[in-house]
Amino acid sequence: MTDVYEALAAPTRRAILDALAASSTEQTLFELLNRLRYDHQVTLTRQAISQHLQVLEEAGLVHRRRSGRTVLHHYDPTPLVQIARRWPVSQEES
């Protein structure tokens, strides 16, 4: 669970998750770079984004799979469910 909090601490990684969550399909690194650049004004190198993706993958928030020579990334919200279970919203707050 600590990995999830550390992964979410960086604004760039949150932007990456936003970009992945906004699409219903898996994205290549190139597609992700373009979405970050145009939708979130994040301009980083491919290497920097890859390093952020690695942290997100280690936290279980991003999964990747290889399709031929292409690597596809997708967002997995499952680790965030643990946070919601730990601090549930009471009925008065919702």
PDB file of N, CA, C and O in Angstrom, residues 28-31 33 37 43-53:
ATOM      1  N   THR A  28       0.091   3.246 -26.307  1.00  0.00           N
ATOM      2  CA  THR A  28       1.528   3.107 -26.469  1.00  0.00           C
ATOM      3  C   THR A  28       2.207   4.283 -25.770  1.00  0.00           C
ATOM      4  O   THR A  28       1.561   5.265 -25.411  1.00  0.00           O
ATOM      5  N   LEU A  29       3.505   4.191 -25.601  1.00  0.00           N
ATOM      6  CA  LEU A  29       4.253   5.287 -24.995  1.00  0.00           C
ATOM      7  C   LEU A  29       4.114   6.552 -25.841  1.00  0.00           C
ATOM      8  O   LEU A  29       3.944   7.644 -25.306  1.00  0.00           O
ATOM      9  N   PHE A  30       4.155   6.417 -27.156  1.00  0.00           N
ATOM     10  CA  PHE A  30       4.015   7.561 -28.054  1.00  0.00           C
ATOM     11  C   PHE A  30       2.652   8.228 -27.877  1.00  0.00           C
ATOM     12  O   PHE A  30       2.552   9.453 -27.775  1.00  0.00           O
ATOM     13  N   GLU A  31       1.587   7.437 -27.816  1.00  0.00           N
ATOM     14  CA  GLU A  31       0.241   7.994 -27.616  1.00  0.00           C
ATOM     15  C   GLU A  31       0.144   8.691 -26.263  1.00  0.00           C
ATOM     16  O   GLU A  31      -0.439   9.771 -26.146  1.00  0.00           O
ATOM     17  N   LEU A  33       2.632  10.020 -24.513  1.00  0.00           N
ATOM     18  CA  LEU A  33       3.410  11.255 -24.563  1.00  0.00           C
ATOM     19  C   LEU A  33       2.615  12.380 -25.206  1.00  0.00           C
ATOM     20  O   LEU A  33       2.600  13.514 -24.705  1.00  0.00           O
ATOM     21  N   ARG A  37       1.299  15.776 -23.384  1.00  0.00           N
ATOM     22  CA  ARG A  37       1.746  17.069 -23.917  1.00  0.00           C
ATOM     23  C   ARG A  37       0.560  17.987 -24.205  1.00  0.00           C
ATOM     24  O   ARG A  37       0.563  19.159 -23.841  1.00  0.00           O
ATOM     25  N   THR A  43       5.619  18.048 -20.558  1.00  0.00           N
ATOM     26  CA  THR A  43       6.578  17.788 -21.631  1.00  0.00           C
ATOM     27  C   THR A  43       7.836  17.175 -21.027  1.00  0.00           C
ATOM     28  O   THR A  43       8.716  17.869 -20.535  1.00  0.00           O
ATOM     29  N   LEU A  44       7.883  15.870 -21.050  1.00  0.00           N
ATOM     30  CA  LEU A  44       9.034  15.129 -20.555  1.00  0.00           C
ATOM     31  C   LEU A  44       9.530  14.209 -21.660  1.00  0.00           C
ATOM     32  O   LEU A  44       8.824  13.938 -22.630  1.00  0.00           O
ATOM     33  N   THR A  45      10.729  13.713 -21.487  1.00  0.00           N
ATOM     34  CA  THR A  45      11.288  12.778 -22.456  1.00  0.00           C
ATOM     35  C   THR A  45      10.616  11.413 -22.322  1.00  0.00           C
ATOM     36  O   THR A  45       9.991  11.100 -21.299  1.00  0.00           O
ATOM     37  N   ARG A  46      10.799  10.599 -23.347  1.00  0.00           N
ATOM     38  CA  ARG A  46      10.277   9.227 -23.306  1.00  0.00           C
ATOM     39  C   ARG A  46      10.875   8.472 -22.130  1.00  0.00           C
ATOM     40  O   ARG A  46      10.188   7.717 -21.449  1.00  0.00           O
ATOM     41  N   GLN A  47      12.154   8.692 -21.876  1.00  0.00           N
ATOM     42  CA  GLN A  47      12.820   8.000 -20.778  1.00  0.00           C
ATOM     43  C   GLN A  47      12.213   8.401 -19.429  1.00  0.00           C
ATOM     44  O   GLN A  47      11.982   7.553 -18.570  1.00  0.00           O
ATOM     45  N   ALA A  48      11.942   9.685 -19.246  1.00  0.00           N
ATOM     46  CA  ALA A  48      11.359  10.151 -17.985  1.00  0.00           C
ATOM     47  C   ALA A  48       9.966   9.564 -17.778  1.00  0.00           C
ATOM     48  O   ALA A  48       9.630   9.107 -16.674  1.00  0.00           O
ATOM     49  N   ILE A  49       9.163   9.563 -18.829  1.00  0.00           N
ATOM     50  CA  ILE A  49       7.815   8.983 -18.724  1.00  0.00           C
ATOM     51  C   ILE A  49       7.916   7.488 -18.444  1.00  0.00           C
ATOM     52  O   ILE A  49       7.167   6.953 -17.623  1.00  0.00           O
ATOM     53  N   SER A  50       8.862   6.810 -19.080  1.00  0.00           N
ATOM     54  CA  SER A  50       9.049   5.376 -18.833  1.00  0.00           C
ATOM     55  C   SER A  50       9.406   5.103 -17.377  1.00  0.00           C
ATOM     56  O   SER A  50       8.933   4.125 -16.783  1.00  0.00           O
ATOM     57  N   GLN A  51      10.226   5.957 -16.789  1.00  0.00           N
ATOM     58  CA  GLN A  51      10.589   5.786 -15.377  1.00  0.00           C
ATOM     59  C   GLN A  51       9.378   5.996 -14.476  1.00  0.00           C
ATOM     60  O   GLN A  51       9.177   5.245 -13.511  1.00  0.00           O
ATOM     61  N   HIS A  52       8.550   6.983 -14.791  1.00  0.00           N
ATOM     62  CA  HIS A  52       7.323   7.195 -14.017  1.00  0.00           C
ATOM     63  C   HIS A  52       6.381   6.000 -14.190  1.00  0.00           C
ATOM     64  O   HIS A  52       5.755   5.554 -13.220  1.00  0.00           O
ATOM     65  N   LEU A  53       6.278   5.484 -15.409  1.00  0.00           N
ATOM     66  CA  LEU A  53       5.430   4.316 -15.647  1.00  0.00           C
ATOM     67  C   LEU A  53       5.912   3.106 -14.851  1.00  0.00           C
ATOM     68  O   LEU A  53       5.102   2.326 -14.355  1.00  0.00           O
TER      69      LEU A  53
END
